[in-house]
PDB file of C-alpha atoms in Angstrom:
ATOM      1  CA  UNK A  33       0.000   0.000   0.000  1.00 36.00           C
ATOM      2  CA  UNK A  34       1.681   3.518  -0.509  1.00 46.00           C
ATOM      3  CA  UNK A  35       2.306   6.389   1.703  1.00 54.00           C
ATOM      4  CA  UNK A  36      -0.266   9.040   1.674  1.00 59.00           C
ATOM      5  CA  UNK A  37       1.061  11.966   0.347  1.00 91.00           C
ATOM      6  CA  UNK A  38       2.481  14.875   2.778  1.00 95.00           C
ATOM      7  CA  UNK A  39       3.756  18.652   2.360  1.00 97.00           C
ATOM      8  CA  UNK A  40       5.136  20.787   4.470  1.00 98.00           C
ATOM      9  CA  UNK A  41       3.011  24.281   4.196  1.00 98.00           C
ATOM     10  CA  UNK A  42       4.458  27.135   5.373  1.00 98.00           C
ATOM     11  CA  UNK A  43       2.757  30.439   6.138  1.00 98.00           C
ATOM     12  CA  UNK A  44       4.919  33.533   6.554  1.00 98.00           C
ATOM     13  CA  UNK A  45       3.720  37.347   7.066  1.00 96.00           C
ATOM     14  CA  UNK A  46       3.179  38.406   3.773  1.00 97.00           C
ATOM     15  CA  UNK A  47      -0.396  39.644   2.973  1.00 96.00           C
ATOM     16  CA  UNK A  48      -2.107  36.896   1.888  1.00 97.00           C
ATOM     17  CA  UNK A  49      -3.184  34.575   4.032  1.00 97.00           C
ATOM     18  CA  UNK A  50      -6.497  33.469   1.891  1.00 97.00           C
ATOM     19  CA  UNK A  51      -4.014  31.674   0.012  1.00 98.00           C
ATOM     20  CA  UNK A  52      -2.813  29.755   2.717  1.00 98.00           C
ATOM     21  CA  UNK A  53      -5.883  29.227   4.018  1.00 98.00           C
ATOM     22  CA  UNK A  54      -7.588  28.186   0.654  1.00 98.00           C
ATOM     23  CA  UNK A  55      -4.636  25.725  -0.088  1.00 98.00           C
ATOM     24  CA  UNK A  56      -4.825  23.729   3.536  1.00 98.00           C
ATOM     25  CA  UNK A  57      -8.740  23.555   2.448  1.00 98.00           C
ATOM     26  CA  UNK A  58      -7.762  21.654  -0.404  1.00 97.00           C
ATOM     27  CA  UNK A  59      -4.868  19.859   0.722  1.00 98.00           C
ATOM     28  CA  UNK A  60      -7.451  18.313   3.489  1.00 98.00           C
ATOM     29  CA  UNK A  61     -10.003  17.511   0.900  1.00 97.00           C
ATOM     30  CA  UNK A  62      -7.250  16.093  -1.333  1.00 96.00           C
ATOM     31  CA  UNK A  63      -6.473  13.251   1.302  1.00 96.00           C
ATOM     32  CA  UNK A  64      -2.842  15.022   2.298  1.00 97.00           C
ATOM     33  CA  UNK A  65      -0.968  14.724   4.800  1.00 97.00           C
ATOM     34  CA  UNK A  66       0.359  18.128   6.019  1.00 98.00           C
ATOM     35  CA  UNK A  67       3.152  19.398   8.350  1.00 98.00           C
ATOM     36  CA  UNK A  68       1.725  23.044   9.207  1.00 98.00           C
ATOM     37  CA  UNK A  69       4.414  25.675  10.082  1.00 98.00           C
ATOM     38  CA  UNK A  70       3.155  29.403  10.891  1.00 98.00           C
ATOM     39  CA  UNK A  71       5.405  32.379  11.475  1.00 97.00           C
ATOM     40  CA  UNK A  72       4.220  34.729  14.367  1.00 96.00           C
ATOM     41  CA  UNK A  73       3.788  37.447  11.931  1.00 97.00           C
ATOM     42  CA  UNK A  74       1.432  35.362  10.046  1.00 97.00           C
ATOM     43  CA  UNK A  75      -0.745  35.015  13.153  1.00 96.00           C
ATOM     44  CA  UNK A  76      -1.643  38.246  13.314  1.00 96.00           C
ATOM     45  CA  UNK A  77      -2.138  38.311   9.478  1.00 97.00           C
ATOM     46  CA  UNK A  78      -4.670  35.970   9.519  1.00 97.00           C
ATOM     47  CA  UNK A  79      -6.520  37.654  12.620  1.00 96.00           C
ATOM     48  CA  UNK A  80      -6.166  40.805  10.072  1.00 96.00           C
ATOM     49  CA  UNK A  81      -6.969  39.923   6.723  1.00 97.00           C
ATOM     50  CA  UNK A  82      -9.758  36.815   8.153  1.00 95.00           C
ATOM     51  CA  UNK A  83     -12.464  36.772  10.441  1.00 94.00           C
ATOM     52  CA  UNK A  84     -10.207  33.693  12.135  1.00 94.00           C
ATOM     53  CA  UNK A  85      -8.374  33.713  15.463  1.00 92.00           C
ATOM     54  CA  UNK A  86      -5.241  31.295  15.206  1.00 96.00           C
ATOM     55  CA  UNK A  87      -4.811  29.855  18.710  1.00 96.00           C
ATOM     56  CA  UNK A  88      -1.115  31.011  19.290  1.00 93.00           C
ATOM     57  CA  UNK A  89       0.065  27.286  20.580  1.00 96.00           C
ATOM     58  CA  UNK A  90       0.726  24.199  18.413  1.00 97.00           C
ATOM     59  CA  UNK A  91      -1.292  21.672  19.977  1.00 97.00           C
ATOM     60  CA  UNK A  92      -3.975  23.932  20.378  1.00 98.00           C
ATOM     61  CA  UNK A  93      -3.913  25.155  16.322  1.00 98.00           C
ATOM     62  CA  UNK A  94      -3.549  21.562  15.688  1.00 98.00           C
ATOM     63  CA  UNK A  95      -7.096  20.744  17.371  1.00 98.00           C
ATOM     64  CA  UNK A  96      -8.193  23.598  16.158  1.00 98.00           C
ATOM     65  CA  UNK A  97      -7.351  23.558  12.389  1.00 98.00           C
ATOM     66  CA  UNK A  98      -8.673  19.886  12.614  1.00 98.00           C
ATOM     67  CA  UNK A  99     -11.990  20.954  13.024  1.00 98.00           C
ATOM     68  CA  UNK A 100     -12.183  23.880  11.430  1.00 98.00           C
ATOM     69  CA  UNK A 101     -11.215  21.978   7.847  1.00 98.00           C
ATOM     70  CA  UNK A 102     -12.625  18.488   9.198  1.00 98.00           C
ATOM     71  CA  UNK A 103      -9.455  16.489   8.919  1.00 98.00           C
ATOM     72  CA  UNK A 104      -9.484  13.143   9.946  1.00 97.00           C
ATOM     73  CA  UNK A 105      -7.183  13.101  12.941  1.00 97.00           C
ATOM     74  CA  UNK A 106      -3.284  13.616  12.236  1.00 96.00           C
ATOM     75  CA  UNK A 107      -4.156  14.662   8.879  1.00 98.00           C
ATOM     76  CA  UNK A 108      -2.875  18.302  10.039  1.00 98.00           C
ATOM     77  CA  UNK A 109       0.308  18.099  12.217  1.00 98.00           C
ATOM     78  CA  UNK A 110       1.379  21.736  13.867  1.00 98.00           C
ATOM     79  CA  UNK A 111       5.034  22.360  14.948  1.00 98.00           C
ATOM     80  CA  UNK A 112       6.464  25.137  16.519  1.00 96.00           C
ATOM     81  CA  UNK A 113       8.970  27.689  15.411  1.00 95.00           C
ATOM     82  CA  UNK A 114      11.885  25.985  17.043  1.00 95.00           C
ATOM     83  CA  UNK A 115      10.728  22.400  17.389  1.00 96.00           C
ATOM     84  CA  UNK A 116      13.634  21.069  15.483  1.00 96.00           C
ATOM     85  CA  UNK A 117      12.654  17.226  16.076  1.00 96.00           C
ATOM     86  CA  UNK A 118      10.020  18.099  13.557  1.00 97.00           C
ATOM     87  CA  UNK A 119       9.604  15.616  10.192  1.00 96.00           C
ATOM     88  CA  UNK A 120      10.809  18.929   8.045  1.00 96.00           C
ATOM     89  CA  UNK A 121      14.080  19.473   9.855  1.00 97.00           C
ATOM     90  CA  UNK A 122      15.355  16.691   8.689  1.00 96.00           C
ATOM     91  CA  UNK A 123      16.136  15.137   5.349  1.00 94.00           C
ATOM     92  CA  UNK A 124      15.182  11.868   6.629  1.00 92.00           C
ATOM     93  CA  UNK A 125      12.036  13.080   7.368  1.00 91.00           C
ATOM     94  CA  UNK A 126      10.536  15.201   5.369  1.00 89.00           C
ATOM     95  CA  UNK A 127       8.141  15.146   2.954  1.00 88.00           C
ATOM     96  CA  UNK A 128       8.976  15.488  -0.713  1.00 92.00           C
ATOM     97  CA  UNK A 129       7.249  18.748  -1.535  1.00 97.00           C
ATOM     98  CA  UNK A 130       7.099  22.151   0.740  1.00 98.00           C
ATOM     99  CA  UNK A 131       4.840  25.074  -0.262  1.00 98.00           C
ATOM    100  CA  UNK A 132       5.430  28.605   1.635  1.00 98.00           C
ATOM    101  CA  UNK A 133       2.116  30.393   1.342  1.00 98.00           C
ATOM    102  CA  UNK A 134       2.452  33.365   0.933  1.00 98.00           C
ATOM    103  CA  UNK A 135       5.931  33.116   1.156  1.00 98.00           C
ATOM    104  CA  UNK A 136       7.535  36.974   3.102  1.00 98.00           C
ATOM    105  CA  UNK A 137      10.621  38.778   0.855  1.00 97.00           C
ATOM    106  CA  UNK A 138      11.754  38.158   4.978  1.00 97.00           C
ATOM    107  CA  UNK A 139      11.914  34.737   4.309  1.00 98.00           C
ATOM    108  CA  UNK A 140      12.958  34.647   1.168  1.00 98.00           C
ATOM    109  CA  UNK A 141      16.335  35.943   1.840  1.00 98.00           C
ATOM    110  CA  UNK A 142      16.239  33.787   4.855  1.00 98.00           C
ATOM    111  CA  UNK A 143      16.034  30.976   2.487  1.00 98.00           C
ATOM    112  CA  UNK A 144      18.452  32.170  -0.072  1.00 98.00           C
ATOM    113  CA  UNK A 145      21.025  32.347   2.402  1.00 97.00           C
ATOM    114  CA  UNK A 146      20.315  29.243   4.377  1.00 96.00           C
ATOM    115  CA  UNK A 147      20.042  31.286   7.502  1.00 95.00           C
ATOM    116  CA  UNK A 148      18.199  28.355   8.996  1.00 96.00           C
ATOM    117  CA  UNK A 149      16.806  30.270  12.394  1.00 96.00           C
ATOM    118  CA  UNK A 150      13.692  28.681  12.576  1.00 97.00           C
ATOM    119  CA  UNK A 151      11.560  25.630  11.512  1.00 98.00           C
ATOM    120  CA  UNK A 152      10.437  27.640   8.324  1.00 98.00           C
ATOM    121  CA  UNK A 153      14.141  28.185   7.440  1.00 98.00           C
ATOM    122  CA  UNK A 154      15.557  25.086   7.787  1.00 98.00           C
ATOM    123  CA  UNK A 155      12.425  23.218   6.310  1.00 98.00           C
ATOM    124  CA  UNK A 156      13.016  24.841   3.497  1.00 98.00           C
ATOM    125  CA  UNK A 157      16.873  24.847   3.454  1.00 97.00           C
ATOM    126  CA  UNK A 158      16.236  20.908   3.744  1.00 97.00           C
ATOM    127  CA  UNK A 159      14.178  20.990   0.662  1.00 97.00           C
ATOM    128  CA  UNK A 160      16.712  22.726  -0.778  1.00 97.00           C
ATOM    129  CA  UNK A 161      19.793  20.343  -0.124  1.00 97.00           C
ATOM    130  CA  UNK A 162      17.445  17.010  -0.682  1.00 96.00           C
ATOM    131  CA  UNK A 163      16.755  18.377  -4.159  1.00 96.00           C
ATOM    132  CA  UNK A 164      13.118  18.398  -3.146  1.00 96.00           C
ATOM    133  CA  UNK A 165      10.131  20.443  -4.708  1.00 97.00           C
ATOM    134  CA  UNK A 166      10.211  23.980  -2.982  1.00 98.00           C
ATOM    135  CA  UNK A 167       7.390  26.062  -3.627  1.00 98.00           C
ATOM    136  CA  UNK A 168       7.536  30.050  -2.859  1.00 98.00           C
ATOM    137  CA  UNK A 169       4.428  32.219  -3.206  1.00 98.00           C
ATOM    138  CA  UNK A 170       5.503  35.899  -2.633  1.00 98.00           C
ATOM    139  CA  UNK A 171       2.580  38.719  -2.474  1.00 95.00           C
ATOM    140  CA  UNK A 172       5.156  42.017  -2.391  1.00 94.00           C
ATOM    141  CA  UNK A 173       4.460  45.142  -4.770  1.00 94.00           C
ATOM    142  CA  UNK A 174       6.790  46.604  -6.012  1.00 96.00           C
ATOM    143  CA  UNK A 175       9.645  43.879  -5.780  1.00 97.00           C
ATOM    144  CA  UNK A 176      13.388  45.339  -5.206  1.00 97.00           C
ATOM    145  CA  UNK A 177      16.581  44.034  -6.989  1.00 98.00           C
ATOM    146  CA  UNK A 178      17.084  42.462  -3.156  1.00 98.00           C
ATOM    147  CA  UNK A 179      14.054  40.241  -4.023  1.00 98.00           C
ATOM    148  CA  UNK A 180      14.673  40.049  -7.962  1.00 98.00           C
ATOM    149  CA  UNK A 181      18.103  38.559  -6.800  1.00 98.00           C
ATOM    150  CA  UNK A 182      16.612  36.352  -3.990  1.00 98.00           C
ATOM    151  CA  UNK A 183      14.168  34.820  -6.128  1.00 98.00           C
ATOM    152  CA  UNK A 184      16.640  34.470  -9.638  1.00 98.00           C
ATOM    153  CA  UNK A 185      19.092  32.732  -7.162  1.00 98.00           C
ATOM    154  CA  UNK A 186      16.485  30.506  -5.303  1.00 98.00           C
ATOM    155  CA  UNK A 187      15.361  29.509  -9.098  1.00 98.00           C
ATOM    156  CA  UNK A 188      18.720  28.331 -10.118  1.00 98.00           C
ATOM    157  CA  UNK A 189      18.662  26.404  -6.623  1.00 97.00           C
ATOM    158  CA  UNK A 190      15.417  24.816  -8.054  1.00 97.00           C
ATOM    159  CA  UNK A 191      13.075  26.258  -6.336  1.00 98.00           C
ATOM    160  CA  UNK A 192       9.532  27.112  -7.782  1.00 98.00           C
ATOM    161  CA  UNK A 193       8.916  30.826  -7.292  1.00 98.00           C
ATOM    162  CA  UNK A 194       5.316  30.950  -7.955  1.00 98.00           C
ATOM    163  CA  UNK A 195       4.109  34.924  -7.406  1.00 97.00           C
ATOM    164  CA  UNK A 196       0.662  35.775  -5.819  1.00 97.00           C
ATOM    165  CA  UNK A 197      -0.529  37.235  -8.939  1.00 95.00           C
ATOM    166  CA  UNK A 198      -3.853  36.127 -10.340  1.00 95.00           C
ATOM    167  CA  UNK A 199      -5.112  36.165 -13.969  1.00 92.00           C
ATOM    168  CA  UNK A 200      -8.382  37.412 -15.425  1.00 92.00           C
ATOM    169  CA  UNK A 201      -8.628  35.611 -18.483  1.00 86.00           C
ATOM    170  CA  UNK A 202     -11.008  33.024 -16.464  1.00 85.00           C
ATOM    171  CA  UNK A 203     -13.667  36.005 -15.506  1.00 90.00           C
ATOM    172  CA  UNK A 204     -13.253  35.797 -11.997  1.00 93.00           C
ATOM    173  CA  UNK A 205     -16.619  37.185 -10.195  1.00 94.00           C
ATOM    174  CA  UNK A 206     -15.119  36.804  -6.534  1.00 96.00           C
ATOM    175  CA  UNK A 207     -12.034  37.620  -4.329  1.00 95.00           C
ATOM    176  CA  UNK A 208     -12.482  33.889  -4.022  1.00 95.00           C
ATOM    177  CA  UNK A 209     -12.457  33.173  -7.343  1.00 95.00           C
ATOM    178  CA  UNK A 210      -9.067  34.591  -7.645  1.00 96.00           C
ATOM    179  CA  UNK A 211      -7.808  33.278  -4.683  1.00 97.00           C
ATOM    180  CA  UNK A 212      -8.553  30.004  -6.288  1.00 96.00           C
ATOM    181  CA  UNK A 213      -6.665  30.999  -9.527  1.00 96.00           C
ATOM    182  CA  UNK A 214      -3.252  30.784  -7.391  1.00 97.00           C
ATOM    183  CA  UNK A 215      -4.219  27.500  -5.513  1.00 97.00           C
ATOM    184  CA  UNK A 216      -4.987  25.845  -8.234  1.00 95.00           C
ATOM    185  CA  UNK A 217      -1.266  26.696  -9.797  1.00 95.00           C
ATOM    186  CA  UNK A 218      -0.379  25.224  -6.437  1.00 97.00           C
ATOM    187  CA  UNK A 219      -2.223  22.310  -6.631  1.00 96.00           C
ATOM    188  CA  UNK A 220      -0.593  21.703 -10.690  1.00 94.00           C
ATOM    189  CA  UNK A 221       2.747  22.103  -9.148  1.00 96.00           C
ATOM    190  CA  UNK A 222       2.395  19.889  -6.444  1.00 96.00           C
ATOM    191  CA  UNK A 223       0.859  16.795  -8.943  1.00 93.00           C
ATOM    192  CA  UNK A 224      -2.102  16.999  -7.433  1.00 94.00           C
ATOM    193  CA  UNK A 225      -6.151  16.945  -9.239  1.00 90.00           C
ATOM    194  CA  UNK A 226      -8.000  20.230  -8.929  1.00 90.00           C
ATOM    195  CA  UNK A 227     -10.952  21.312 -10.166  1.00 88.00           C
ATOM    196  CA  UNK A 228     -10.794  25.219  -9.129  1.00 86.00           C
ATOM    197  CA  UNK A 229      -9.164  26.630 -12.169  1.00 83.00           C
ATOM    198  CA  UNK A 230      -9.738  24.455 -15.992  1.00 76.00           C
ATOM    199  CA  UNK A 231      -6.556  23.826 -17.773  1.00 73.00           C
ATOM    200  CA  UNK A 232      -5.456  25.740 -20.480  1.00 70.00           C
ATOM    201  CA  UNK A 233      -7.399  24.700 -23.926  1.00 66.00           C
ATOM    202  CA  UNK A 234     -10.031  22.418 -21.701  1.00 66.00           C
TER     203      UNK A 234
END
């Protein structure tokens, strides 16, 4: 029998967090396993941009998330910014893919640098070394040549960088329907089906 499929997702301070949100929806409903990492600063995003209230402590988001997206249990595993026995420190560990949703121009030099301070960092630094599919979602207008550089160098590392920028050319009638227009170029990345956004020609 094989493994069920697991990604890290990472959630960082950018603006943005209906992305993040929208994707663990989906991720749930796709039968994935995800290792949930969120930055302080995204916190206090999502208590800004949503009508949620994160609970600030692991186990607590864990039970929480659980129920909010109706994950069977374990489905949604929450670690802590320094819990470095996590699955996603290590390359033994973790899983093959890692999205950071929306993904901070913080972090993103983080990453391109391999400062490594937190579980974010080193999550994705891991991804990184173990040749692994690393997904980065900024949402910063304008970018500077700091991030032009971050991103062209995290590129020839192999990282994805997939920009929170939606198209039109699907009529979008919602905020939600353009939300969805990112998460489903998520989804395509990560290999898995979604039915949000029809594929080019279809």
């Amino acid at each position: 029998m094989a493994e069920p499929r697991r990604v890290t997702l990472a959630v960082t301070g950018a603006s943005g967090a209906q992305y993040a949100l929208r994707l663990l929806d989906c991720l749930v409903k796709a039968e994935v396993e995800v290792l949930f990492l969120i930055s302080q600063a995204a916190q206090l995003v999502v208590s800004t941009e949503t009508e949620l209230v994160l609970p600030p402590k692991p186990q607590a988001l864990q039970a929480f998330l659980t129920d909010h997206y109706q994950a069977r249990q374990g489905q949604i595993r929450v670690f802590g910014k320094q819990d470095w026995m996590a699955p996603a420190a290590s390359g033994s560990g973790a899983p093959g893919m890692m999205v950071v949703c929306p993904c901070s121009t913080g972090t993103l030099s983080a990453i391109a640098t391999g400062a490594s301070n937190n579980l974010i960092e080193r999550a994705a630094d891991v991804a990184l070394k173990e040749r692994r599919k690393l997904i980065l979602v900024p949402r910063e207008a304008p970018y500077s040549t700091i991030h032009l550089e971050n991103m062209l160098k995290l590129s020839q590392m192999g990282a994805v960088i997939l920009p929170a920028s939606p198209g039109f050319y699907h009529k979008p009638r919602t905020v939600d329907d353009l939300v969805d227009f990112v998460v489903a170029r998520i989804l395509n990345q990560l290999d898995l089906p979604q039915d949000l956004l029809p594929r080019w020609g279809e």
